[in-house]
Short mmCIF file of C-alpha atoms and ligand atoms in Angstrom, two decimals:
data_model
loop_
_atom_site.label_atom_id
_atom_site.label_comp_id
_atom_site.label_asym_id
_atom_site.label_seq_id
_atom_site.Cartn_x
_atom_site.Cartn_y
_atom_site.Cartn_z
CA MET A 15 -145.43 44.37 -37.45
CA LYS A 16 -146.83 45.41 -40.78
CA ILE A 17 -146.57 42.70 -43.39
CA LEU A 18 -147.58 42.65 -47.04
CA TYR A 19 -148.02 39.18 -48.53
CA VAL A 20 -148.03 38.78 -52.29
CA ALA A 21 -148.70 35.67 -54.37
CA GLY A 22 -150.27 34.44 -57.59
CA GLU A 23 -153.04 32.61 -55.74
CA VAL A 24 -154.68 32.90 -52.31
CA TYR A 25 -157.44 30.68 -50.92
CA PRO A 26 -160.41 31.17 -51.08
CA LEU A 27 -160.13 33.72 -53.91
CA ALA A 28 -157.96 31.70 -56.31
CA LYS A 29 -156.38 28.28 -55.92
CA THR A 30 -154.50 25.74 -58.02
CA GLY A 31 -152.63 24.05 -55.18
CA GLY A 32 -151.09 24.31 -51.73
CA LEU A 33 -149.57 27.75 -52.33
CA ALA A 34 -153.07 29.23 -52.11
CA ASP A 35 -153.81 27.41 -48.85
CA VAL A 36 -150.59 28.71 -47.31
CA VAL A 37 -150.95 32.33 -48.40
CA GLY A 38 -154.57 32.24 -47.25
CA ALA A 39 -153.66 30.95 -43.79
CA LEU A 40 -150.29 32.39 -42.75
CA PRO A 41 -151.49 36.03 -42.80
CA LYS A 42 -154.50 35.04 -40.70
CA ALA A 43 -152.13 33.58 -38.09
CA PHE A 44 -150.19 36.87 -37.95
CA ARG A 45 -153.36 38.90 -37.81
CA SER A 46 -154.61 36.89 -34.86
CA LEU A 47 -151.31 37.63 -33.11
CA GLY A 48 -152.04 41.35 -33.49
CA ASP A 49 -149.95 42.20 -36.54
CA GLU A 50 -151.20 44.35 -39.41
CA VAL A 51 -151.32 42.29 -42.58
CA ARG A 52 -152.50 42.66 -46.14
CA VAL A 53 -152.51 40.12 -48.93
CA MET A 54 -152.08 41.11 -52.58
CA LEU A 55 -153.10 38.94 -55.52
CA PRO A 56 -154.26 39.44 -59.10
CA GLY A 57 -157.88 40.38 -59.64
CA TYR A 58 -158.90 37.24 -61.51
CA PRO A 59 -162.62 37.21 -62.29
CA GLU A 60 -163.42 34.74 -59.50
CA ALA A 61 -161.33 36.67 -56.98
CA MET A 62 -163.01 39.95 -57.95
CA ALA A 63 -166.41 38.34 -57.51
CA LYS A 64 -165.73 36.56 -54.21
CA ALA A 65 -163.84 39.30 -52.33
CA VAL A 66 -165.81 41.91 -50.45
CA HIS A 67 -164.73 45.23 -51.93
CA ALA A 68 -164.05 47.81 -49.25
CA GLY A 69 -162.66 51.12 -50.34
CA GLU A 70 -161.67 53.40 -53.16
CA PRO A 71 -159.47 51.86 -55.87
CA ILE A 72 -155.91 53.18 -55.94
CA PRO A 73 -154.61 53.75 -59.48
CA LEU A 74 -151.15 52.38 -60.26
CA PRO A 75 -148.76 54.80 -61.94
CA ASP A 76 -147.64 52.28 -64.58
CA ALA A 77 -149.85 49.56 -66.09
CA MET A 78 -146.96 48.16 -68.16
CA GLY A 79 -148.80 48.62 -71.42
CA TYR A 80 -152.05 47.03 -70.24
CA GLY A 81 -154.30 50.07 -70.25
CA SER A 82 -155.22 50.70 -66.66
CA ALA A 83 -154.27 48.98 -63.42
CA ARG A 84 -155.39 49.71 -59.89
CA LEU A 85 -155.43 48.19 -56.45
CA ILE A 86 -158.80 47.49 -54.91
CA PRO A 87 -158.91 47.29 -51.12
CA ALA A 88 -161.12 44.40 -50.09
CA HIS A 89 -161.46 41.66 -47.53
CA MET A 90 -161.92 37.93 -47.61
CA PRO A 91 -165.48 36.66 -47.80
CA ASP A 92 -164.98 34.27 -44.87
CA SER A 93 -162.69 36.29 -42.63
CA ASN A 94 -161.81 39.94 -42.16
CA LEU A 95 -158.40 39.49 -43.70
CA ASP A 96 -157.45 42.60 -45.70
CA VAL A 97 -156.84 41.99 -49.37
CA LEU A 98 -155.48 44.09 -52.20
CA LEU A 99 -156.81 42.98 -55.57
CA LEU A 100 -154.69 43.99 -58.52
CA ASP A 101 -157.43 44.95 -60.92
CA CYS A 102 -156.12 45.01 -64.48
CA PRO A 103 -158.79 43.58 -66.78
CA GLU A 104 -156.49 43.30 -69.77
CA ALA A 105 -154.08 41.11 -67.81
CA PHE A 106 -156.36 39.14 -65.53
CA ALA A 107 -160.01 39.23 -66.63
CA ARG A 108 -159.75 36.11 -68.80
CA PRO A 109 -161.36 32.70 -68.85
CA GLY A 110 -159.07 29.85 -67.76
CA GLY A 111 -156.82 29.62 -64.72
CA PRO A 112 -154.34 31.92 -62.99
CA TYR A 113 -151.41 30.71 -65.08
CA LEU A 114 -152.91 28.70 -67.95
CA ASP A 115 -155.56 29.31 -70.58
CA ALA A 116 -158.61 27.07 -70.94
CA ASP A 117 -156.58 24.64 -73.10
CA GLY A 118 -153.87 24.26 -70.50
CA ARG A 119 -151.27 26.46 -72.21
CA ASP A 120 -149.27 29.12 -70.32
CA TRP A 121 -150.61 32.61 -70.90
CA PRO A 122 -148.01 34.03 -73.31
CA ASP A 123 -147.73 37.27 -71.34
CA ASN A 124 -147.20 35.58 -67.96
CA PRO A 125 -143.91 37.43 -67.32
CA ARG A 126 -145.64 40.77 -67.83
CA ARG A 127 -148.75 39.78 -65.85
CA PHE A 128 -146.71 38.77 -62.82
CA ALA A 129 -144.19 41.58 -63.21
CA LEU A 130 -147.17 43.90 -62.85
CA LEU A 131 -148.10 42.16 -59.60
CA SER A 132 -144.51 42.26 -58.37
CA ARG A 133 -144.15 45.96 -59.22
CA ALA A 134 -147.28 46.85 -57.28
CA ALA A 135 -145.99 45.02 -54.20
CA ALA A 136 -142.51 46.50 -54.59
CA LEU A 137 -143.95 49.98 -54.92
CA ILE A 138 -145.72 49.63 -51.60
CA GLY A 139 -142.62 48.00 -50.14
CA ILE A 140 -140.26 50.86 -50.92
CA GLY A 141 -142.66 53.33 -49.38
CA GLY A 142 -143.90 54.75 -52.64
CA GLY A 143 -146.68 56.48 -50.72
CA LEU A 144 -149.12 54.51 -52.84
CA MET A 145 -151.62 53.96 -50.08
CA GLY A 146 -150.16 55.70 -47.07
CA TRP A 147 -149.13 52.34 -45.70
CA GLN A 148 -145.53 51.28 -45.22
CA PRO A 149 -145.04 47.60 -44.46
CA ASP A 150 -142.00 46.45 -42.48
CA ILE A 151 -141.82 43.25 -44.49
CA VAL A 152 -142.93 42.26 -47.97
CA HIS A 153 -143.28 38.49 -48.06
CA ALA A 154 -143.30 37.16 -51.63
CA HIS A 155 -144.04 33.59 -52.75
CA ASP A 156 -142.77 31.52 -55.67
CA TRP A 157 -141.60 32.51 -59.16
CA GLN A 158 -144.60 34.71 -59.93
CA THR A 159 -143.32 37.21 -57.36
CA GLY A 160 -139.58 36.69 -57.87
CA LEU A 161 -139.22 40.21 -59.24
CA VAL A 162 -140.49 41.87 -56.05
CA PRO A 163 -137.02 42.20 -54.47
CA VAL A 164 -135.53 42.99 -57.89
CA TYR A 165 -137.73 46.05 -58.38
CA MET A 166 -137.20 47.07 -54.78
CA ARG A 167 -133.44 46.91 -55.27
CA GLN A 168 -133.62 48.75 -58.58
CA TRP A 169 -135.75 51.58 -57.31
CA ARG A 170 -134.39 52.13 -53.85
CA ASP A 171 -132.42 50.18 -51.34
CA GLY A 172 -134.62 50.98 -48.41
CA GLY A 173 -138.15 50.64 -47.16
CA ALA A 174 -139.40 47.19 -46.26
CA GLY A 175 -137.35 44.04 -45.94
CA CYS A 176 -138.16 41.28 -48.39
CA VAL A 177 -138.66 37.64 -47.47
CA PHE A 178 -139.07 35.15 -50.29
CA THR A 179 -140.57 31.69 -49.84
CA ILE A 180 -139.82 28.83 -52.22
CA HIS A 181 -142.87 26.59 -52.43
CA ASN A 182 -141.54 24.64 -55.37
CA LEU A 183 -138.10 25.09 -56.93
CA HIS A 184 -139.17 23.16 -60.01
CA TYR A 185 -141.33 26.01 -61.31
CA GLN A 186 -138.87 28.75 -62.16
CA GLY A 187 -140.53 31.26 -64.47
CA VAL A 188 -137.86 31.11 -67.18
CA PHE A 189 -138.26 33.44 -70.17
CA PRO A 190 -136.08 34.82 -72.98
CA PRO A 191 -133.91 37.81 -72.04
CA SER A 192 -135.85 39.98 -74.47
CA ILE A 193 -138.56 40.36 -71.77
CA LEU A 194 -136.31 42.54 -69.59
CA GLY A 195 -137.01 45.75 -71.51
CA GLU A 196 -140.74 45.18 -71.47
CA LEU A 197 -140.60 44.53 -67.72
CA GLY A 198 -138.66 47.72 -67.10
CA ILE A 199 -135.69 45.94 -65.59
CA ASP A 200 -132.24 47.46 -65.75
CA PRO A 201 -130.08 45.42 -68.20
CA ALA A 202 -127.41 45.30 -65.46
CA PHE A 203 -129.57 42.59 -63.83
CA TYR A 204 -128.89 40.29 -66.78
CA HIS A 205 -125.92 38.72 -65.07
CA ILE A 206 -124.98 35.30 -63.74
CA ASP A 207 -125.20 36.53 -60.15
CA ALA A 208 -128.60 38.08 -60.81
CA LEU A 209 -131.40 37.06 -63.19
CA GLU A 210 -129.47 35.27 -65.92
CA PHE A 211 -130.06 31.51 -66.10
CA TRP A 212 -128.47 29.57 -68.97
CA GLY A 213 -128.99 32.36 -71.45
CA ASN A 214 -132.51 33.08 -70.23
CA VAL A 215 -134.06 35.08 -67.45
CA SER A 216 -135.35 33.27 -64.35
CA LEU A 217 -137.87 35.18 -62.28
CA LEU A 218 -137.49 32.69 -59.44
CA LYS A 219 -133.77 33.39 -59.36
CA GLY A 220 -134.62 37.07 -58.75
CA GLY A 221 -136.33 36.03 -55.52
CA LEU A 222 -133.48 33.71 -54.55
CA VAL A 223 -130.75 36.27 -55.11
CA PHE A 224 -132.28 39.59 -54.06
CA SER A 225 -134.53 38.83 -51.10
CA ASP A 226 -133.15 39.57 -47.63
CA PHE A 227 -134.06 36.10 -46.46
CA LEU A 228 -135.19 32.89 -48.10
CA THR A 229 -137.49 30.35 -46.62
CA THR A 230 -138.91 27.12 -47.89
CA VAL A 231 -141.77 25.04 -46.65
CA SER A 232 -140.07 22.23 -44.73
CA PRO A 233 -136.68 21.64 -43.08
CA THR A 234 -135.96 18.57 -45.22
CA TYR A 235 -136.71 20.41 -48.46
CA ALA A 236 -134.38 23.21 -47.31
CA ARG A 237 -131.59 20.63 -47.28
CA GLU A 238 -132.69 18.85 -50.45
CA ILE A 239 -132.67 21.97 -52.63
CA GLN A 240 -129.00 22.45 -51.86
CA THR A 241 -128.31 19.25 -53.81
CA GLU A 242 -128.19 18.71 -57.55
CA GLY A 243 -131.02 16.18 -57.57
CA PHE A 244 -133.56 18.65 -56.17
CA GLY A 245 -132.09 21.97 -57.28
CA TYR A 246 -133.11 21.97 -60.95
CA GLY A 247 -130.04 24.01 -61.77
CA LEU A 248 -130.49 26.45 -58.89
CA ASP A 249 -128.90 24.40 -56.09
CA GLY A 250 -125.69 26.44 -56.41
CA VAL A 251 -127.60 29.68 -55.81
CA VAL A 252 -129.44 28.11 -52.89
CA ARG A 253 -126.16 26.89 -51.34
CA TRP A 254 -124.72 30.35 -51.79
CA ARG A 255 -127.66 31.74 -49.78
CA ALA A 256 -127.70 28.93 -47.22
CA ARG A 257 -126.87 31.22 -44.31
CA ASN A 258 -130.08 33.10 -44.99
CA LEU A 259 -132.28 30.12 -45.71
CA ARG A 260 -134.66 28.40 -43.33
CA GLY A 261 -137.10 25.55 -43.78
CA ILE A 262 -140.36 26.13 -41.93
CA LEU A 263 -142.99 23.40 -42.08
CA ASN A 264 -146.37 24.68 -43.26
CA GLY A 265 -149.33 24.50 -40.95
CA ILE A 266 -152.93 23.68 -41.70
CA ASP A 267 -155.89 25.99 -41.40
CA HIS A 268 -158.15 24.46 -38.75
CA ASP A 269 -161.02 26.75 -39.74
CA ILE A 270 -161.14 24.97 -43.09
CA TRP A 271 -159.60 21.51 -42.64
CA ASN A 272 -161.21 20.24 -39.49
CA PRO A 273 -163.54 17.18 -39.35
CA ALA A 274 -165.28 18.58 -36.27
CA ILE A 275 -166.77 21.52 -38.19
CA ASP A 276 -166.41 20.58 -41.87
CA PRO A 277 -169.66 21.39 -43.74
CA ALA A 278 -168.58 19.31 -46.78
CA ILE A 279 -168.60 15.92 -45.03
CA ALA A 280 -171.49 13.56 -44.26
CA GLN A 281 -171.01 13.60 -40.50
CA THR A 282 -168.58 15.54 -38.32
CA TYR A 283 -166.23 13.76 -35.94
CA SER A 284 -163.15 14.34 -33.81
CA ALA A 285 -160.33 12.48 -32.08
CA ASP A 286 -162.56 12.07 -29.02
CA ASP A 287 -165.42 10.57 -31.01
CA VAL A 288 -164.57 9.20 -34.45
CA SER A 289 -167.89 7.42 -34.90
CA GLY A 290 -168.95 9.87 -37.62
CA LYS A 291 -166.13 8.70 -39.87
CA ALA A 292 -168.08 5.54 -40.81
CA ALA A 293 -170.86 7.67 -42.31
CA CYS A 294 -168.23 9.66 -44.22
CA LYS A 295 -166.84 6.43 -45.63
CA ALA A 296 -170.26 5.21 -46.76
CA ALA A 297 -170.99 8.62 -48.29
CA LEU A 298 -167.70 8.54 -50.20
CA GLN A 299 -168.42 5.05 -51.54
CA ALA A 300 -171.85 6.16 -52.70
CA ALA A 301 -170.67 9.43 -54.25
CA ALA A 302 -167.66 7.90 -55.99
CA GLY A 303 -169.50 4.84 -57.27
CA LEU A 304 -167.56 2.35 -55.15
CA LEU A 305 -169.22 -0.80 -53.82
CA PRO A 306 -170.85 -0.22 -50.45
CA ASP A 307 -168.51 -2.21 -48.25
CA ALA A 308 -167.76 -1.00 -44.71
CA GLY A 309 -164.96 -3.54 -44.29
CA ALA A 310 -162.87 -2.66 -47.35
CA PRO A 311 -160.15 -0.11 -46.60
CA ILE A 312 -160.34 2.91 -48.90
CA LEU A 313 -157.15 4.41 -50.30
CA GLY A 314 -157.59 8.07 -51.23
CA LEU A 315 -155.42 10.28 -53.43
CA VAL A 316 -155.93 13.97 -54.23
CA GLY A 317 -153.43 15.99 -56.18
CA ARG A 318 -152.20 17.60 -59.33
CA LEU A 319 -151.61 14.89 -61.94
CA VAL A 320 -147.98 15.68 -62.75
CA TRP A 321 -144.71 13.74 -62.62
CA GLN A 322 -143.82 15.29 -59.22
CA LYS A 323 -146.75 13.62 -57.49
CA GLY A 324 -145.91 10.03 -58.52
CA MET A 325 -149.47 9.02 -59.43
CA ASP A 326 -148.00 6.73 -62.13
CA ILE A 327 -146.37 4.67 -59.36
CA VAL A 328 -149.78 3.98 -57.84
CA LEU A 329 -151.46 3.35 -61.19
CA ASP A 330 -148.84 0.72 -62.02
CA ALA A 331 -149.53 -1.02 -58.71
CA LEU A 332 -153.34 -0.95 -59.00
CA PRO A 333 -153.92 -4.66 -59.76
CA GLU A 334 -152.05 -5.63 -56.58
CA ILE A 335 -153.74 -2.86 -54.57
CA VAL A 336 -157.18 -4.11 -55.57
CA GLU A 337 -156.07 -7.69 -54.98
CA MET A 338 -155.23 -6.72 -51.37
CA GLY A 339 -158.85 -5.70 -50.89
CA PHE A 340 -158.45 -1.94 -51.11
CA GLN A 341 -160.91 0.35 -52.78
CA VAL A 342 -159.23 3.35 -54.40
CA VAL A 343 -160.49 6.85 -55.06
CA ILE A 344 -158.40 9.28 -57.05
CA GLN A 345 -159.11 12.96 -57.58
CA GLY A 346 -156.89 15.04 -59.75
CA ALA A 347 -156.36 17.11 -62.83
CA GLY A 348 -153.28 17.76 -64.91
CA GLU A 349 -151.39 15.94 -67.64
CA PRO A 350 -153.92 14.53 -70.14
CA GLU A 351 -152.10 11.19 -70.31
CA LEU A 352 -152.34 10.65 -66.55
CA GLU A 353 -155.96 11.77 -66.53
CA ALA A 354 -156.71 9.19 -69.24
CA LYS A 355 -154.91 6.44 -67.33
CA CYS A 356 -156.93 7.19 -64.19
CA ARG A 357 -160.20 7.05 -66.14
CA GLU A 358 -159.13 3.80 -67.75
CA ALA A 359 -158.29 2.24 -64.38
CA ALA A 360 -161.71 3.21 -63.05
CA GLN A 361 -163.28 1.38 -65.98
CA ILE A 362 -161.17 -1.75 -65.59
CA PHE A 363 -161.76 -1.94 -61.84
CA ALA A 364 -165.31 -0.58 -61.76
CA GLY A 365 -166.72 -0.50 -58.24
CA ARG A 366 -163.24 -0.86 -56.75
CA VAL A 367 -161.40 2.10 -58.27
CA ALA A 368 -162.99 5.51 -58.83
CA ALA A 369 -161.47 8.44 -60.68
CA HIS A 370 -162.76 11.95 -60.20
CA ILE A 371 -160.95 13.96 -62.86
CA GLY A 372 -161.12 17.69 -62.37
CA TYR A 373 -160.80 20.20 -59.59
CA ASP A 374 -163.36 19.98 -56.81
CA GLU A 375 -162.59 21.60 -53.48
CA ASN A 376 -165.56 20.07 -51.64
CA PHE A 377 -164.91 16.57 -52.85
CA ALA A 378 -161.30 16.80 -51.63
CA HIS A 379 -162.78 17.12 -48.12
CA VAL A 380 -165.11 14.17 -48.78
CA ILE A 381 -162.13 12.00 -49.79
CA GLU A 382 -159.96 13.07 -46.83
CA ALA A 383 -162.78 12.21 -44.43
CA GLY A 384 -164.11 9.05 -46.07
CA SER A 385 -160.82 7.26 -46.78
CA ASP A 386 -158.93 5.01 -44.38
CA VAL A 387 -155.53 5.50 -45.95
CA PHE A 388 -154.24 8.47 -47.96
CA ALA A 389 -151.30 8.15 -50.35
CA VAL A 390 -148.80 10.84 -51.29
CA PRO A 391 -146.13 8.99 -53.30
CA SER A 392 -144.40 12.17 -54.55
CA ARG A 393 -140.96 12.06 -56.15
CA PHE A 394 -140.28 15.35 -54.40
CA GLU A 395 -142.58 17.32 -52.15
CA PRO A 396 -141.54 20.70 -50.71
CA CYS A 397 -144.14 20.35 -47.96
CA GLY A 398 -147.36 18.70 -49.05
CA LEU A 399 -150.55 19.58 -47.27
CA THR A 400 -152.85 16.67 -48.10
CA GLN A 401 -150.98 14.24 -45.82
CA MET A 402 -151.39 16.68 -42.94
CA TYR A 403 -155.08 17.09 -43.73
CA ALA A 404 -155.32 13.27 -43.80
CA LEU A 405 -153.76 13.00 -40.33
CA GLY A 406 -156.29 15.48 -38.99
CA TYR A 407 -159.13 13.50 -40.57
CA GLY A 408 -158.01 10.20 -39.05
CA THR A 409 -156.88 8.88 -42.42
CA LEU A 410 -153.49 7.21 -42.17
CA PRO A 411 -150.94 8.59 -44.65
CA VAL A 412 -148.65 6.48 -46.84
CA VAL A 413 -145.92 8.84 -48.05
CA ARG A 414 -142.57 8.83 -49.74
CA ARG A 415 -139.63 9.89 -47.55
CA THR A 416 -138.97 13.30 -49.07
CA GLY A 417 -139.40 16.99 -48.20
CA GLY A 418 -142.29 17.87 -45.94
CA LEU A 419 -143.70 14.36 -46.19
CA ALA A 420 -140.68 13.11 -44.23
CA ASP A 421 -141.11 15.97 -41.74
CA SER A 422 -144.81 15.47 -41.07
CA VAL A 423 -145.33 11.69 -41.00
CA ALA A 424 -143.50 9.31 -38.66
CA ASP A 425 -143.47 5.66 -39.66
CA VAL A 426 -145.29 3.35 -37.25
CA ASP A 427 -142.61 0.68 -37.54
CA GLU A 428 -139.77 3.13 -36.96
CA HIS A 429 -141.19 5.30 -34.18
CA PRO A 430 -143.15 4.40 -31.06
CA GLU A 431 -145.20 7.52 -31.77
CA GLY A 432 -145.64 6.76 -35.47
CA THR A 433 -148.60 8.19 -37.39
CA GLY A 434 -148.36 6.57 -40.84
CA PHE A 435 -146.29 4.65 -43.35
CA VAL A 436 -143.15 6.04 -44.96
CA PHE A 437 -141.33 4.44 -47.88
CA ASP A 438 -138.11 4.97 -49.79
CA GLY A 439 -137.63 4.32 -53.49
CA GLU A 440 -139.83 5.16 -56.45
CA THR A 441 -141.08 1.83 -57.75
CA PRO A 442 -144.56 0.32 -57.50
CA ALA A 443 -142.98 -2.41 -55.33
CA ASP A 444 -141.67 0.19 -52.86
CA PHE A 445 -145.12 1.71 -52.57
CA LEU A 446 -146.80 -1.68 -52.29
CA ALA A 447 -144.53 -2.76 -49.44
CA ALA A 448 -145.75 0.22 -47.41
CA LEU A 449 -149.35 -0.42 -48.36
CA ILE A 450 -149.06 -4.05 -47.24
CA ARG A 451 -147.97 -2.77 -43.83
CA ALA A 452 -151.01 -0.47 -43.81
CA ARG A 453 -153.30 -3.38 -44.66
CA GLU A 454 -151.82 -5.46 -41.83
CA LEU A 455 -152.38 -2.71 -39.30
CA TYR A 456 -155.91 -2.13 -40.62
CA ASP A 457 -156.65 -5.76 -39.78
CA ARG A 458 -155.79 -5.03 -36.14
CA PRO A 459 -158.58 -2.54 -35.33
CA ALA A 460 -157.39 -1.61 -31.84
CA ALA A 461 -153.85 -0.86 -33.00
CA TRP A 462 -155.24 1.05 -36.00
CA ALA A 463 -157.47 3.16 -33.76
CA GLU A 464 -154.51 4.02 -31.56
CA VAL A 465 -152.35 5.23 -34.45
CA ARG A 466 -155.31 7.11 -35.91
CA ALA A 467 -155.99 8.91 -32.64
CA ARG A 468 -152.35 9.90 -32.37
CA GLY A 469 -152.35 11.32 -35.90
CA MET A 470 -155.51 13.31 -35.23
CA ARG A 471 -153.87 14.94 -32.22
CA VAL A 472 -150.68 16.12 -33.94
CA ASP A 473 -150.56 19.89 -33.79
CA PHE A 474 -149.99 21.34 -37.26
CA SER A 475 -151.41 24.74 -36.38
CA TRP A 476 -150.14 27.84 -38.17
CA ARG A 477 -149.34 29.42 -34.82
CA ALA A 478 -146.19 27.30 -34.49
CA ALA A 479 -145.07 28.21 -38.02
CA ALA A 480 -145.85 31.88 -37.41
CA VAL A 481 -143.47 31.94 -34.45
CA ARG A 482 -140.68 30.81 -36.79
CA TYR A 483 -141.61 33.28 -39.52
CA ARG A 484 -141.57 36.05 -36.93
CA GLU A 485 -138.00 35.11 -36.05
CA VAL A 486 -137.15 35.43 -39.73
CA TYR A 487 -138.90 38.80 -40.09
CA GLU A 488 -137.15 40.10 -36.97
CA ALA A 489 -133.75 38.91 -38.19
CA VAL A 490 -134.33 40.75 -41.48
CA LEU A 491 -135.29 43.96 -39.72
CA ARG A 492 -132.27 43.71 -37.39
CA ALA A 493 -129.90 43.13 -40.30
CA ARG A 494 -131.29 46.16 -42.14
CA GLY A 495 -130.79 48.27 -39.03
P1 ADP B 506 -149.24 21.20 -54.40
O1 ADP B 506 -149.28 22.58 -53.89
O2 ADP B 506 -147.91 20.77 -54.87
O3 ADP B 506 -150.29 20.94 -55.41
P2 ADP B 506 -150.10 20.48 -51.69
O4 ADP B 506 -150.27 19.15 -51.05
O5 ADP B 506 -149.29 21.46 -50.96
O6 ADP B 506 -149.55 20.20 -53.16
O7 ADP B 506 -151.51 21.18 -51.88
C1 ADP B 506 -152.49 20.72 -52.74
C2 ADP B 506 -153.79 21.44 -52.41
O8 ADP B 506 -154.60 21.43 -53.57
C3 ADP B 506 -154.58 20.74 -51.33
O9 ADP B 506 -155.40 21.69 -50.68
C4 ADP B 506 -155.42 19.76 -52.13
O10 ADP B 506 -156.57 19.36 -51.47
C5 ADP B 506 -155.72 20.60 -53.35
N1 ADP B 506 -156.00 19.85 -54.58
C6 ADP B 506 -155.10 19.33 -55.45
N2 ADP B 506 -155.72 18.76 -56.50
C7 ADP B 506 -157.04 18.93 -56.30
C8 ADP B 506 -158.22 18.59 -57.03
N3 ADP B 506 -158.15 17.94 -58.20
N4 ADP B 506 -159.42 18.94 -56.52
C9 ADP B 506 -159.49 19.60 -55.33
N5 ADP B 506 -158.43 19.95 -54.59
C10 ADP B 506 -157.22 19.63 -55.08
C1 GLC B 507 -146.01 23.76 -53.47
C2 GLC B 507 -145.47 22.39 -53.16
C3 GLC B 507 -146.14 21.71 -51.99
C4 GLC B 507 -146.39 22.68 -50.85
C5 GLC B 507 -147.14 23.89 -51.35
C6 GLC B 507 -147.42 24.90 -50.25
O1 GLC B 507 -147.04 23.76 -54.39
O2 GLC B 507 -145.49 21.56 -54.30
O3 GLC B 507 -145.34 20.65 -51.54
O4 GLC B 507 -147.12 22.06 -49.82
O5 GLC B 507 -146.39 24.54 -52.34
O6 GLC B 507 -146.25 25.35 -49.63
#
């Protein structure tokens, strides 16, 4: 099969969260199965610098008012994965992040920036002859690429099939209807069964309505988003598409998240020989400024500091957590208020609680490897990758029973084959009850080692997920005839 992936971020060229990890890894899984894949993303400065350019740029016929835009064939620095960089300096060569400026504000022209990306993918999808390559499937991800199937529908109902994956239904790309003209979208799409959303335009809704097939990143989240509590106003649309919706649990990239070969950690280790983990723990304590104490269990947390992730629940429980003898290390960036609270906690509980505010890919590996327990107390979590990384690193997860957390961690007190601790509810007390169970198990080293070994052996490889995505791609091609 020929598959074009398109997203706003792809690891290792650009990353703000799990979306990048997924769009970096899934195409590699298909490539290793013999399929022909390409991955398109914006040519942010870092992406332009890191990718290995490999071929003549292909000019795009319409730069949407940005001066010039072109596609640069390239490949990943760490693998031979083929990449198409959308080089449009006026839209993407800016300081700051993929979606936000250096002060944390949305780029005001985000709809136009990502419409440009979506148009380029759609143009290849419909067989525009842009690069003499006709994919069978265009696989678009999240709101930034919601217009891909819209443009494809507008221009021509033919060419490739379009699969759209919801990584997070909460981020919807909602803008005033006045953007439609600037984006070159037929006003007929401003309609309740199309892009219209409460008097605005939702780019995500474009993906939900016009793709041939919808997927999301875990079976539980696929059910949750059909309910009002998780749908953020789009649950009706999701229910309407339920026959063409499938939840496929993400995998993890064992080339990158693997304690046996991880260059970022103090000592490598594996399920067969976990002895190196002790050195990783000592290294984490030293690097984070925690007291050197081999006996104290370390609770690690890594994530975006936003309401979704439930960091406030843990912060409110910190006195009790420290009282139980845990050391805590938090790494995250996001809402200034949460960042400040984390810093404050690290001051109050100096030596016992450490806060690493900012984005640091290497240190995320150091925390996964050096911690004993890893918490993901999210209010909702489409999939969540850090709990799966934790399992692989022999770090027992404590997670809320939602989305992919519920699908990837089995509670030790509920299942004979349990791998972690799962809690219901959203209060500090709910979280603490699970953490108490973790502490009790930690005090029984043989039982702890058994659960840890089981977690390290769970197979979260992308190969299993790729089999399911292939079924989806094949169903789309069959339905299109
Ligand atoms: P989400 O995509 O909602 O942020 P995921 O669990 O799917 O959540 O993925 C988060 C990814 O981003 C993981 O690879 C995690 O290690 C990484 N990450 C999140 N915050 C940070 C940070 N502050 N520093 C380094 N890596 C981070
Ligand atoms: C989103 C979700 C997260 C998921 C990731 C990758 O950012 O918030 O749960 O793991 O996408 O699919």
